[in-house]
Amino acid sequence: MRLEYPLILINFKSYREASGKKALELARTAQKVSRDTGLTIAVAPQLTDLHFVAANVEIPVFSQHVDDVSPGSYTGHVTLEAVKDAGAIGTMINHSERRVRADQVDVIVKRARELSLVTVVCTNTPEVTAAMAALGPDIVAIEPPELIGTGIPVSKAKPEVVTSSVELVRRINPAVKVLCGAGITTGEDVAAALRLGTVGVLLASGVVKAKDWEKAIRELVEPILKRA
Amino acid sequence: MRLEYPLILINFKSYREASGKKALELARTAQKVSRDTGLTIAVAPQLTDLHFVAANVEIPVFSQHVDDVSPGSYTGHVTLEAVKDAGAIGTMINHSERRVRADQVDVIVKRARELSLVTVVCTNTPEVTAAMAALGPDIVAIEPPELIGTGIPVSKAKPEVVTSSVELVRRINPAVKVLCGAGITTGEDVAAALRLGTVGVLLASGVVKAKDWEKAIRELVEPILKRA
Amino acid sequence: MRLEYPLILINFKSYREASGKKALELARTAQKVSRDTGLTIAVAPQLTDLHFVAANVEIPVFSQHVDDVSPGSYTGHVTLEAVKDAGAIGTMINHSERRVRADQVDVIVKRARELSLVTVVCTNTPEVTAAMAALGPDIVAIEPPELIGTGIPVSKAKPEVVTSSVELVRRINPAVKVLCGAGITTGEDVAAALRLGTVGVLLASGVVKAKDWEKAIRELVEPILKRA
Amino acid sequence: MRLEYPLILINFKSYREASGKKALELARTAQKVSRDTGLTIAVAPQLTDLHFVAANVEIPVFSQHVDDVSPGSYTGHVTLEAVKDAGAIGTMINHSERRVRADQVDVIVKRARELSLVTVVCTNTPEVTAAMAALGPDIVAIEPPELIGTGIPVSKAKPEVVTSSVELVRRINPAVKVLCGAGITTGEDVAAALRLGTVGVLLASGVVKAKDWEKAIRELVEPILKRA
């Protein structure tokens, strides 16, 4: 599956609102809006729901995390092969809530490439974004942790964090794409993220905690549709 | 779901032989033998396959690991609620390949009890078995790590580790059941484990790596059937 | 060095008030009060100051933490042998700010015994205290983390946590001694801890953050002197 | 203290040969050769010996590790302030035996700069070297872990790892200096490391495990002296 941009990536975190059967329900809602609008909307369900969700939708599905081990005697670990076998197209790594070490990101990015899996490496500062870009993942997602879950978008609170991240990535490894995360809840936030030079957004509570999932996702993608 | 003993618990680890669709295939094979024999055979598939497998079999399904966090902003973590929503009846924790801290076992055991989830806490020495029993899980599974994957059963190599574990658990917390792990591959190993005072076995490669899963599982349970 | 009870153990944490040369100053102040009163007052300076402090005082010195590795290729780790070579008489482990796993406590306790080093294992709940006692350390120090640094002593806020810990330890491993920590700042707190069946206290900010160290320590030990 | 190059940095790891009083003995031997030759020879003793050694020698002393926390309630942690108060001029971080996360390296490098402490960030591959250079430490030390302790110098076994690391660092952050580690035991290895564009070497067992420390260090620096 080839990933098209702009990309809206919805992280289900470990919210119970999107756990078990509701994970599939949310994924199918995202799929409905994606089909109606032609835009790429991807989901990252909880680890336990990964195969269950990926087996039942056709939009891109990501793992929220992966370990740096190959298949084998690794009870309780998540391998890239398991992610692939589950039907996901790739994986997030290094989210602020689940950081891994740089040498592990290096191993995971290299192995993911061999397995044709997409890597989305989360970062917190322009310097860390630059560092992670040097490891050559497909996507880096810059998310100042202090804004996560606040509803205050990074594009408003700290646009310079995004623009300097975009610049550093262009200089160090222009093949790497940049997503913008933290505090995203409205379509205007998404439009602002794209204006700052990113290819899309990573968000969680803005959708998962919304009362009406379809409405929340439609509002997110509207400004992109108008732009197109 | 009430768990009946003796219990055979098959840990899929992160073996690729039992990943993705093959996870369900192995779980269904276990289910077939369980139905034919009336014995409890439970499975612990990889995290990513948990919901997918649990949604499609009726034998007890366990998670291989769980984190000590409640549902919320915990990207890449496994909550007890996610395990429950996935349809599993409980979880392993503290496997030698994925140790957690004692205070985390304490939190997980207490929260699992509230959620009516079964906890299987892995241990390595009689002293650690005693310590984990003091935390009040449903089951402790003693597995000397140096024997894991060797095919040399602990019941032969170190029977005193099992018997002293059983004794310590009886003294400290007699409500806790003891499983025996590491090196189990034959029905004779299972029978020996039961003779040493345990309620069953935890095993992995002995089944997962077998060429003929059904044959391997049948051979495991045969001595128990004869005993009954 | 044989440890005598009651024991006052002052943890310097990583407070800058007791770092570098000031670590030795605080240790010498503790030594002065100890000599004047005949009571055992021990100190746990920061890792970096361990040898420097232990080489210059004669009161018992503890490490704040130790890793479960033997001397060798372990850059940045603290071995029991290094603790001993530094002149300390033992080590704290599993502090709420630096938890280790139960299997690591098991290894450390066993190795410390061989090296004649004293182990003080910190715990948070009666259940974890029971679990750690099962591993056979010299001392367990029960400290409800929510009270650490509050100035509200556990003996007042949650005396039942201390008494049930003392009872469980007596039942599981009566050779293990119990220290009481969290929120200790006054001599009355120390007296209360002893009345609840512990052999002394573990404290930090109550002394380290005091303007007059000597006065703070004298006030702590006064009720014990009267009792004697 | 200003650091002069070339630099020989001797990591004592947790070898017992260089623990306690012997740590100071080895540091004084390094100091003697440094004074005789005018070359910069720095030492990284065990954490517990840091203050003790730094207080008694005048050559540059490094910590083997530091945590990403500020002074405060962090029992068992090593702060940059403690490293400074102990008299060290800086710290190694991210050694293959004690990796930290990229966001932690970022925090530590920025805080160390404010405290005028020198940072030496260890790396394993050219990509990770590039990533760490993007975080702006003073020095990166490339050490292929598979060669550590083998006596096979990276300059012979994998010179391209060193040269491509040097190139990447020049492109991404030319202010960062490169040290070469792993398998260094002879003066010829040191000379080769300098020829490949590095400013010196990081080594451990080659000196610490030598029967005659002074002889081992003299042999290391000899080719540099001839070159000068």
Coordinates of C-alpha atoms in Angstrom, one line a residue, chain C residues 1 13 15 35 63 140 193 196 221:
Chain C
M1 CA 30.9 -2.7 60.7
K13 CA 18.8 12.0 47.2
Y15 CA 19.7 17.4 46.4
R35 CA 29.1 10.5 68.6
S63 CA 24.9 3.6 48.5
V140 CA 12.9 -3.3 54.3
A193 CA 7.8 4.9 63.9
L196 CA 4.7 0.9 65.5
V221 CA 17.1 11.8 67.9

